[in-house]
mmCIF file of C-alpha atoms and ligand atoms in Angstrom:
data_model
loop_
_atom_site.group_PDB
_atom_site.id
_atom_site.type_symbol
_atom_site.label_atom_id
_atom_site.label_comp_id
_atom_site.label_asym_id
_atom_site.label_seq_id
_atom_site.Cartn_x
_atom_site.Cartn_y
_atom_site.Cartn_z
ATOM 1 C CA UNK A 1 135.136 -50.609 108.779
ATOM 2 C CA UNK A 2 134.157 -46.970 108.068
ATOM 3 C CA UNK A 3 131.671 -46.070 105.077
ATOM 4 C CA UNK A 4 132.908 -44.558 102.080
ATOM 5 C CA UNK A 5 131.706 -41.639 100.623
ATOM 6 C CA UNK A 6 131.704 -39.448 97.611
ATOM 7 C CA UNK A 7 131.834 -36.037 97.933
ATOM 8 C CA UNK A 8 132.192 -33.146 95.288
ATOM 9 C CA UNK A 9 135.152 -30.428 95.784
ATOM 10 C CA UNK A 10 132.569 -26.839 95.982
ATOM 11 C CA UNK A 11 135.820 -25.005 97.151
ATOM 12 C CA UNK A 12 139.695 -25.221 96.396
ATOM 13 C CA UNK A 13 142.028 -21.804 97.619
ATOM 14 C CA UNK A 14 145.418 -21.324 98.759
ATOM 15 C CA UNK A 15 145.830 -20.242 102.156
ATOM 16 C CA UNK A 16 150.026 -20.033 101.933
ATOM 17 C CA UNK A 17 152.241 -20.793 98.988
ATOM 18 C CA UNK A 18 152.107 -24.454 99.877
ATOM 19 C CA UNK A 19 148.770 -25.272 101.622
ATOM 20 C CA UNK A 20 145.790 -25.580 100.040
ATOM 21 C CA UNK A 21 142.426 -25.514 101.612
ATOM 22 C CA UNK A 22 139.622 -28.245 100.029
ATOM 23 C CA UNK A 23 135.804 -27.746 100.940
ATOM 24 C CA UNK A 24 134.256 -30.944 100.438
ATOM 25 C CA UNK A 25 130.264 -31.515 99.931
ATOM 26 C CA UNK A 26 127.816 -33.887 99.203
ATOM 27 C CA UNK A 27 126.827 -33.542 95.736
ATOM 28 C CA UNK A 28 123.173 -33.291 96.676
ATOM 29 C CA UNK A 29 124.042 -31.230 99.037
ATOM 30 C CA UNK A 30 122.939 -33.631 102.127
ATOM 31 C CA UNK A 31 124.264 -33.213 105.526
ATOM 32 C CA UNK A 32 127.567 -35.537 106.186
ATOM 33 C CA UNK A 33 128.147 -37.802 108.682
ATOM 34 C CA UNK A 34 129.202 -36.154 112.255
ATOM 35 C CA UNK A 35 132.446 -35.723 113.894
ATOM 36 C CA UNK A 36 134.329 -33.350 116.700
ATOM 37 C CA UNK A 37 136.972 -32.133 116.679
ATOM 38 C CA UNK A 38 140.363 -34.052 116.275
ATOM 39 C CA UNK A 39 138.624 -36.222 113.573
ATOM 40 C CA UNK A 40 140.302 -36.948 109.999
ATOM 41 C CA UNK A 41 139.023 -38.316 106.975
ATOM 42 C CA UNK A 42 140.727 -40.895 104.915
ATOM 43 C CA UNK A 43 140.567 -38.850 101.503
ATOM 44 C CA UNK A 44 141.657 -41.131 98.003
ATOM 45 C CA UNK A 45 143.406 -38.436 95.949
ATOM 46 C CA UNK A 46 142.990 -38.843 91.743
ATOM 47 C CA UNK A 47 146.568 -40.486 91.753
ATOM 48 C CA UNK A 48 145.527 -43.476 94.112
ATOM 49 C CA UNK A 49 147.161 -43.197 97.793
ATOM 50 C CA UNK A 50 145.015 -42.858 100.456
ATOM 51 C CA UNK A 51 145.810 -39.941 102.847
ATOM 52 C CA UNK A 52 144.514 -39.204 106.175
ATOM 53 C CA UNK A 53 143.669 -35.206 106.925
ATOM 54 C CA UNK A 54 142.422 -33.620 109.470
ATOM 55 C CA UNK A 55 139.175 -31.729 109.485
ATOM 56 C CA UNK A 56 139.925 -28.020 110.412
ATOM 57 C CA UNK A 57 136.060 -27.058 111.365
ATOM 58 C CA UNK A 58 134.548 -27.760 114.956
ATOM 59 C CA UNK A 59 131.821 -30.342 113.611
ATOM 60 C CA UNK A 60 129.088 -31.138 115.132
ATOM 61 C CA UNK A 61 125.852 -33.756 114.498
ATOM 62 C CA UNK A 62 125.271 -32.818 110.936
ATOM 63 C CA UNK A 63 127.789 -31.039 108.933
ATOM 64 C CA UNK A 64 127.138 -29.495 105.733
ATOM 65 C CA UNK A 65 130.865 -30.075 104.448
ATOM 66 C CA UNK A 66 134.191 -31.122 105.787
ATOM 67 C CA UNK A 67 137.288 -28.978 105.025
ATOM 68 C CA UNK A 68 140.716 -30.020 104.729
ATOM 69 C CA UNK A 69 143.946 -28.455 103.998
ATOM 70 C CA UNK A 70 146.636 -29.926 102.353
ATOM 71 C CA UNK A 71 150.422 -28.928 102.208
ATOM 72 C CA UNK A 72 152.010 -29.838 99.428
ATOM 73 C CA UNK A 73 155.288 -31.990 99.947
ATOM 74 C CA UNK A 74 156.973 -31.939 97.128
ATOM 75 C CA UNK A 75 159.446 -34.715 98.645
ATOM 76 C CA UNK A 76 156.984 -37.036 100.235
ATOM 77 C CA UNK A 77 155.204 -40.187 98.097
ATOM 78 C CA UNK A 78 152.686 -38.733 95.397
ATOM 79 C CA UNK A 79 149.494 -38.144 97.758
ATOM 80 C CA UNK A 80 149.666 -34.140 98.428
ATOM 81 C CA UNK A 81 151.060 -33.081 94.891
ATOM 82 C CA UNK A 82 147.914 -35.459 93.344
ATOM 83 C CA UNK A 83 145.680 -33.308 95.509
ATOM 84 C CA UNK A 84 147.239 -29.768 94.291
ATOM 85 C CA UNK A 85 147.562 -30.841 90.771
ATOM 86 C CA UNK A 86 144.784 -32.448 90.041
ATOM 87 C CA UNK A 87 141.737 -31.802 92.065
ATOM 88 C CA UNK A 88 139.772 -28.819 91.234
ATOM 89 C CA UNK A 89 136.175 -27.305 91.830
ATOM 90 C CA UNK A 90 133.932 -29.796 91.041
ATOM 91 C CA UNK A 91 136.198 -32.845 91.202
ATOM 92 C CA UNK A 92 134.450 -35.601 92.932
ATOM 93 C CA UNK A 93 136.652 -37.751 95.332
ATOM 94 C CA UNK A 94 136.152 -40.912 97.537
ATOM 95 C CA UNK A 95 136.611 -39.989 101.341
ATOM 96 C CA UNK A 96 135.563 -42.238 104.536
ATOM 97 C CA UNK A 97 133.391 -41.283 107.120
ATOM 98 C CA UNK A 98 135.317 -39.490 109.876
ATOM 99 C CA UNK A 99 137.368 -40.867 112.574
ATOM 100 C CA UNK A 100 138.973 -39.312 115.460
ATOM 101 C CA UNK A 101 142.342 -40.925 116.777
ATOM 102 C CA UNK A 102 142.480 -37.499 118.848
ATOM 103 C CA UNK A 103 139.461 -36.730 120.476
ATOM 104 C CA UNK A 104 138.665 -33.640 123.023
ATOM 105 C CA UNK A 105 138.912 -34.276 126.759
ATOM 106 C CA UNK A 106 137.324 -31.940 129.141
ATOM 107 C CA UNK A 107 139.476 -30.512 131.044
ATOM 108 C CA UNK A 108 139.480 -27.273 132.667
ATOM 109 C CA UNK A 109 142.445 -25.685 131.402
ATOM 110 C CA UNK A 110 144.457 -26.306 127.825
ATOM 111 C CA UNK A 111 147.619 -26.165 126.456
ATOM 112 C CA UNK A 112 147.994 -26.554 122.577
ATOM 113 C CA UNK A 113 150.755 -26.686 120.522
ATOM 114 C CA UNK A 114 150.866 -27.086 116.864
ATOM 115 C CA UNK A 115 153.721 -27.061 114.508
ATOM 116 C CA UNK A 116 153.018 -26.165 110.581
ATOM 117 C CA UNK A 117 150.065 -28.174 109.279
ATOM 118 C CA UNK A 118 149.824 -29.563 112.628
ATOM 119 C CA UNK A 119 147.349 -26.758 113.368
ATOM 120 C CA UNK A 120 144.891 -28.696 111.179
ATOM 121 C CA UNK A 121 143.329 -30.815 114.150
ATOM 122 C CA UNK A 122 144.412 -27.831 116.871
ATOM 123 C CA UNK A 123 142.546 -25.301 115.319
ATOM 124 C CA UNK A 124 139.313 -27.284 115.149
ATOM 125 C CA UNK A 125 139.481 -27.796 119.250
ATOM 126 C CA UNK A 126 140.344 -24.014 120.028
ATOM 127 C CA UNK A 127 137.436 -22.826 117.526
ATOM 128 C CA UNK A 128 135.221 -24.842 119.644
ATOM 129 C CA UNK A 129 136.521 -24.755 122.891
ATOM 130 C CA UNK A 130 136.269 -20.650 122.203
ATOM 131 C CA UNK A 131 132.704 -20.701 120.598
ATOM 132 C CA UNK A 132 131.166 -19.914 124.181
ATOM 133 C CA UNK A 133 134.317 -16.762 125.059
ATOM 134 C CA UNK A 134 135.726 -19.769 127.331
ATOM 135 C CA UNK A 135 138.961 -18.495 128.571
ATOM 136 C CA UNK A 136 142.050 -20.965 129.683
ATOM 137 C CA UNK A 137 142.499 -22.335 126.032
ATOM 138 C CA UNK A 138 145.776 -21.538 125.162
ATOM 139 C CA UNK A 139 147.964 -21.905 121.777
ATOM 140 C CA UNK A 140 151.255 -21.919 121.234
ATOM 141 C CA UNK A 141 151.503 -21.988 117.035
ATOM 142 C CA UNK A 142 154.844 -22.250 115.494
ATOM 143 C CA UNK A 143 155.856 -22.310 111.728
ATOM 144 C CA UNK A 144 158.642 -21.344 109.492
ATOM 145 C CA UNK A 145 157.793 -17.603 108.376
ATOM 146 C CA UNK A 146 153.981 -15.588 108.931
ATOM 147 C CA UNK A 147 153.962 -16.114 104.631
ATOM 148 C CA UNK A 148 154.041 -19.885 105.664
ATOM 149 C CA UNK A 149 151.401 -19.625 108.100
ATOM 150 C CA UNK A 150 147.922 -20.622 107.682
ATOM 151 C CA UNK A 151 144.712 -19.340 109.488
ATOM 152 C CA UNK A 152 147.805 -16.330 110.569
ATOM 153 C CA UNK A 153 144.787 -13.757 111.243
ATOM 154 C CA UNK A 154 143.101 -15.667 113.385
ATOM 155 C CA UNK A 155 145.266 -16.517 116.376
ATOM 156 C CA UNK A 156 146.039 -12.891 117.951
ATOM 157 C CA UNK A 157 144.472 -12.968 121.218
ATOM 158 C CA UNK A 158 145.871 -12.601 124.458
ATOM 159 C CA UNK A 159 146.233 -16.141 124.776
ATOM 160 C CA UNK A 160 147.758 -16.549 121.427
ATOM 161 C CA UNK A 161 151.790 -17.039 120.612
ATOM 162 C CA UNK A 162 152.502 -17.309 117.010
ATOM 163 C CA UNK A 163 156.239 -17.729 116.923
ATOM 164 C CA UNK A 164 158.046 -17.797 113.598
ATOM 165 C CA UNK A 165 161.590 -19.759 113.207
ATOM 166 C CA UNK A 166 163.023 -17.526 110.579
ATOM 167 C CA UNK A 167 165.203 -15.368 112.258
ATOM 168 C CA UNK A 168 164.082 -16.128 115.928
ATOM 169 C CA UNK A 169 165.077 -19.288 115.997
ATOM 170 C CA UNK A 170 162.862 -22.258 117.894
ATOM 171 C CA UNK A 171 160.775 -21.517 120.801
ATOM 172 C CA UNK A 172 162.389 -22.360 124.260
ATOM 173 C CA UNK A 173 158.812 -24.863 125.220
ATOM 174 C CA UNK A 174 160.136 -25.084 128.596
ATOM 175 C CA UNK A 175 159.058 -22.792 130.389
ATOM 176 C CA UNK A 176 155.420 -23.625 129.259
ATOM 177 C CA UNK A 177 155.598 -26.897 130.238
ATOM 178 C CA UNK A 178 158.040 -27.011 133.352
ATOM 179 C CA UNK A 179 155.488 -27.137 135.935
ATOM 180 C CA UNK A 180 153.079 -30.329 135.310
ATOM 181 C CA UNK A 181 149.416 -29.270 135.683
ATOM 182 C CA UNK A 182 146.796 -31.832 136.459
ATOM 183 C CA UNK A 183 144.207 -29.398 135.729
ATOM 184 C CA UNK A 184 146.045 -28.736 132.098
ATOM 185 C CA UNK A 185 145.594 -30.969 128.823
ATOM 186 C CA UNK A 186 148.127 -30.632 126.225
ATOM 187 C CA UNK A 187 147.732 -31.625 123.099
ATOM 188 C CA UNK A 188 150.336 -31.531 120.336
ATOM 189 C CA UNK A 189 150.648 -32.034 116.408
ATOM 190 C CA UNK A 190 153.702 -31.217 114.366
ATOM 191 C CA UNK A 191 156.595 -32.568 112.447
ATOM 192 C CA UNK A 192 158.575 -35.310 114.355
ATOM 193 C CA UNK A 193 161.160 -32.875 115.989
ATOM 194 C CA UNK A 194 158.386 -30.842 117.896
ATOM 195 C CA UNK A 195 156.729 -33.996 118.875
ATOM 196 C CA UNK A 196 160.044 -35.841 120.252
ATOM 197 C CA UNK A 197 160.456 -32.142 121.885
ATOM 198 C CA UNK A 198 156.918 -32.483 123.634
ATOM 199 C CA UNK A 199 157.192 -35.759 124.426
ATOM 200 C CA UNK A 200 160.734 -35.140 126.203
ATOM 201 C CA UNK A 201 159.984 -31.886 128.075
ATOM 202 C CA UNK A 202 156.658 -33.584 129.332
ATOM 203 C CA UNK A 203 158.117 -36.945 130.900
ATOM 204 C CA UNK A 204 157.497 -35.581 134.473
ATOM 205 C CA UNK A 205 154.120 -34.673 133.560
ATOM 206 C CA UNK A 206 150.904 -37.656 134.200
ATOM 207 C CA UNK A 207 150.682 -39.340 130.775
ATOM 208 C CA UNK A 208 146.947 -38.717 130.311
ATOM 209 C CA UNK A 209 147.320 -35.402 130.139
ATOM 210 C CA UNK A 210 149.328 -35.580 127.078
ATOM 211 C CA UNK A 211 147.937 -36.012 123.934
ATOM 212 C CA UNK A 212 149.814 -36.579 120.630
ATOM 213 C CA UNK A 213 148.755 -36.433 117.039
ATOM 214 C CA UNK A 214 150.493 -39.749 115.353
ATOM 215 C CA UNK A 215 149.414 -39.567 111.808
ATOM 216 C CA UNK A 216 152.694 -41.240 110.158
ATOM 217 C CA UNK A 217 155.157 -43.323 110.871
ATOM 218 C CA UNK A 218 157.421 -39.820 110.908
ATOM 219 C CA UNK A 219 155.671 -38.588 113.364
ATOM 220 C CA UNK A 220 155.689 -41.180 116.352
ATOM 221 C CA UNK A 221 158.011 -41.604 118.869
ATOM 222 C CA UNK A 222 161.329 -43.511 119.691
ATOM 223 C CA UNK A 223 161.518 -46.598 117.659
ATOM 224 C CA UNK A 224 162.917 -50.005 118.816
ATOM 225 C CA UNK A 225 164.212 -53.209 117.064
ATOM 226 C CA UNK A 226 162.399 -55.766 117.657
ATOM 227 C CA UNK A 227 161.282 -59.247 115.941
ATOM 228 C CA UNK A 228 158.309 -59.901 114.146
ATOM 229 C CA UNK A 229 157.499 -63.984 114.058
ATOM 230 C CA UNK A 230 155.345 -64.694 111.124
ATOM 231 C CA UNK A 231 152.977 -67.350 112.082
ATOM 232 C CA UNK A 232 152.319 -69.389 108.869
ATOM 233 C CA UNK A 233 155.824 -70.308 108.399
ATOM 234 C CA UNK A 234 157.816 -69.677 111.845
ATOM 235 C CA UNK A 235 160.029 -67.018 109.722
ATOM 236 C CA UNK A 236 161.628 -64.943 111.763
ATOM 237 C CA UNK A 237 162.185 -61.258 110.670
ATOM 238 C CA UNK A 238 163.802 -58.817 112.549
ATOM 239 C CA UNK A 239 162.612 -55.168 112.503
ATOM 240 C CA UNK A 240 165.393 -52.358 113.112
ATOM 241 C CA UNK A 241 164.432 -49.377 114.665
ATOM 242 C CA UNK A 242 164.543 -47.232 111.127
ATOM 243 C CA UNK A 243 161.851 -49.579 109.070
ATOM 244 C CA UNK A 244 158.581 -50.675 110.194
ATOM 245 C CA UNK A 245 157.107 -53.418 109.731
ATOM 246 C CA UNK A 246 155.643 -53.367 107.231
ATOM 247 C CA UNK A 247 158.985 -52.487 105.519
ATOM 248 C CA UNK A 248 160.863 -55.819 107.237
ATOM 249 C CA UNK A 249 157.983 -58.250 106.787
ATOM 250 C CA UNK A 250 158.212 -57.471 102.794
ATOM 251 C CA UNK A 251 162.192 -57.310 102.592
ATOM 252 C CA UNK A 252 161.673 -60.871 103.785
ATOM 253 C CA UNK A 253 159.341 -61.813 101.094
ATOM 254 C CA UNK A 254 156.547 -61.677 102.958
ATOM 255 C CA UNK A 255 153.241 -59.842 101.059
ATOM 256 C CA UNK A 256 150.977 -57.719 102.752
ATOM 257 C CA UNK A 257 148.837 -55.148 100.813
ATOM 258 C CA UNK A 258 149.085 -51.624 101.725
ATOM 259 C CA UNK A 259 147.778 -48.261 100.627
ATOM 260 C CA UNK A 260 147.997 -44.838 102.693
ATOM 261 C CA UNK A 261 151.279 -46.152 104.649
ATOM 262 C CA UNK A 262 150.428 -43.613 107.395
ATOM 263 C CA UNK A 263 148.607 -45.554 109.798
ATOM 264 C CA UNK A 264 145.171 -43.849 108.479
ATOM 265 C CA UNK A 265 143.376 -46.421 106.357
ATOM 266 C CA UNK A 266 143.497 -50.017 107.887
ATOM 267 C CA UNK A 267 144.771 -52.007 104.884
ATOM 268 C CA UNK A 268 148.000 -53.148 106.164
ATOM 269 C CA UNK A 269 145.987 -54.656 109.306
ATOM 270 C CA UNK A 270 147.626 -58.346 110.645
ATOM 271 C CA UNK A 271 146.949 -60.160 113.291
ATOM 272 C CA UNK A 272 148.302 -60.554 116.023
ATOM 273 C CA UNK A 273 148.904 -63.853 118.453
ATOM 274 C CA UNK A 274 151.602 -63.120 120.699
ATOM 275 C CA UNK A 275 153.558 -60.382 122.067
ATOM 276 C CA UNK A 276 152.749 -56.268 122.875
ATOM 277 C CA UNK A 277 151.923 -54.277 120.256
ATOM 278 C CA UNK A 278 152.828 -49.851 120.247
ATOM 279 C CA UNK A 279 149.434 -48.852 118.049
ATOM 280 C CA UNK A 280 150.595 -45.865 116.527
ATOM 281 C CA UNK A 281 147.886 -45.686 114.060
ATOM 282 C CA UNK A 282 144.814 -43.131 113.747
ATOM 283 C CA UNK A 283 142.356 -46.122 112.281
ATOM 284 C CA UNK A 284 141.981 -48.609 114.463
ATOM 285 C CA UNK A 285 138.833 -48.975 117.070
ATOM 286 C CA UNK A 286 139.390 -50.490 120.683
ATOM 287 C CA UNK A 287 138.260 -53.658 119.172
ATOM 288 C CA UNK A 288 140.744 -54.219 116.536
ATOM 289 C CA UNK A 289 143.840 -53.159 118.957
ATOM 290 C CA UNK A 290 143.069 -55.922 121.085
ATOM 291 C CA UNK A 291 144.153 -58.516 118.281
ATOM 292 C CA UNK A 292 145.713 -56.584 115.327
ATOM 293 C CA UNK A 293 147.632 -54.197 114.373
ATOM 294 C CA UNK A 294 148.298 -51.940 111.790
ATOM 295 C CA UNK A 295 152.340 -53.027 110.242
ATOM 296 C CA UNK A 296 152.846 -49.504 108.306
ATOM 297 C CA UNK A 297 153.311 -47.578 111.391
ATOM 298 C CA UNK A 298 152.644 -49.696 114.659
ATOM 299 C CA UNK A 299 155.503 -51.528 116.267
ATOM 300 C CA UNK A 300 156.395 -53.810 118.825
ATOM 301 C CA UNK A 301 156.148 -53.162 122.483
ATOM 302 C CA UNK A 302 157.822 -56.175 122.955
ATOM 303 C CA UNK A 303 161.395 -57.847 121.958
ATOM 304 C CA UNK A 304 158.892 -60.325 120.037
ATOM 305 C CA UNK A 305 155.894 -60.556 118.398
ATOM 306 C CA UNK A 306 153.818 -62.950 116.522
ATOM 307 C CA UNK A 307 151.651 -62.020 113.479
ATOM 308 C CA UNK A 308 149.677 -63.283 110.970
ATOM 309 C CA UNK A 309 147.195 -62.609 107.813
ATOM 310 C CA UNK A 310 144.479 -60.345 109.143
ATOM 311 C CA UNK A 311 140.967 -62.428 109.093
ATOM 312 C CA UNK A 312 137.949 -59.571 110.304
ATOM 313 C CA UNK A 313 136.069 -61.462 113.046
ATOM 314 C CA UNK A 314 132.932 -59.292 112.565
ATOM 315 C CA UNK A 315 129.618 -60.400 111.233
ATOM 316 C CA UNK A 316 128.768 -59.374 107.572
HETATM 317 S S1 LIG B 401 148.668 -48.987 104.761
HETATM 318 FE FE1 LIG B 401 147.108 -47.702 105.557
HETATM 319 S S2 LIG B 401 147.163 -48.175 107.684
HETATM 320 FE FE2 LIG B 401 148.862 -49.214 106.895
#
């Protein structure tokens, strides 16, 4: 279980009409626990959700603050329009220690593609794969318009494509990934289109070269019915391909707590004693996959799977 921590806003600015960058520091000002880049913090906004965002810095042993940016979704459940109404300079919030669901590989060559807010993570990894001049880091950055664009000025170089829908249309990705590279990493974060799009146009390419940001439930992959067995009682609860888990489990009267719904904080964790499980979530360790899962956003990788009330093994 990660630490919690409580750190004072020092900085709050709009980068676009809709995202809004938060600098976040220990109130004595004390260095923070580390992270690289990839990592997100589980932040607990002043309305009460618990949302997972990405740190935008490089990181390193001992940072002095970790920055997040925040687009406001004016459709989604509460979390980002609690964070741009209501936190401020000054306001102190509850945030976890980091943890990275995406980490850096080395590899000698990158590909990076990042959709809207997906740059979050992406921009951390090219800022410090580019600290030393490395070449062969390259970034393809796609958003809606360059007024919708955050961190715009910085991704010119020759290596650079910052593509804007609005009155180009989408970018044709093919002919960036057509040819599979062993000696390439790609690494993608985006809305669910772009990622289905990655996913797709990289089928013939070795799976561990592809890495995926899967913050949300919105954001995964192809979803499949399947059955969830609930092991006190036998009951047996089918999940279709549109609700998760968590979702099915409480339509059949089943209780399971919840908070951040976006596979980022843990709470919904069961476990499990039969069947495959498709971790889809950003907060589990190695450990915990091997018996558990997280219901908001994992699934099934089976027709069938057994779960039950999640009991943590480890020593207190
Ligand atoms: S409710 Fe947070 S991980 Fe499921």
């Amino acid at each position: 279980m990660s630490s919690e921590l409580r750190l004072r806003v020092s900085e709050a600015a709009d980068l676009t009409p809709a995202v809004r960058r938060f600098v976040l520091r220990d109130p004595d000002g004390g260095a923070l626990p580390a992270y690289e880049p990839g990592a997100h913090v589980v932040v607990t906004v002043p309305a009460g959700h618990k949302r997972g965002y990405s740190l935008v810095e490089p990181g390193g042993a001992r940072p002095r603050e970790y920055v997040v940016c925040v687009r406001r979704d004016d459709a989604g459940r509460g979390g980002s329009a609690s964070m741009h109404r209501d936190v401020t300079m000054g306001t102190e919030l509850v945030v976890s220690a980091p943890a990275n669901g995406f980490p850096l590989e080395p590899s000698p060559r990158y590909l990076f593609i990042a959709g809207g807010i997906g740059i979050t993570p992406i921009r951390a990894m090219v800022r410090r794969l580019r600290a030393g001049g490395r070449t062969g880091v390259r970034l393809l950055y796609l958003t809606r318009s360059a007024a919708e664009t955050p961190f715009l000025n910085e991704f010119g170089g020759p290596e650079d494509t910052v593509h804007h829908s609005d009155g180009h249309g989408p970018l044709d990705l093919w002919p960036h990934l057509a040819v599979p590279d062993d000696d390439v990493r790609v690494y993608c974060c985006g809305p669910a289109p772009l990622m289905r799009a990655v996913r797709t146009l990289t089928a013939h390419w070795r799976a561990s070269r592809i890495h995926m940001e899967e913050f949300t439930a919105a954001g995964t992959g192809m979803s499949l019915p399947f059955t969830a067995v609930w092991a006190p009682d036998g009951r047996r609860v089918p999940v279709p391909a549109h609700l998760s888990l968590l979702a099915a489990l409480r339509r059949a009267g089943v209780r399971v707590d919840s908070s951040c719904e976006a596979g980022v904080c843990g709470t919904c964790r069961l476990t499990v004693l039969d069947g495959e499980v498709d971790h889809r979530d950003a907060v589990s360790t190695e450990k915990e996959r091997l018996g558990s899962m997280v219901a908001c956003v994992s699934r099934a990788g089976s027709p069938e799977i057994v779960v039950g009330p999640y009991e943590n093994e480890e020593p207190v």
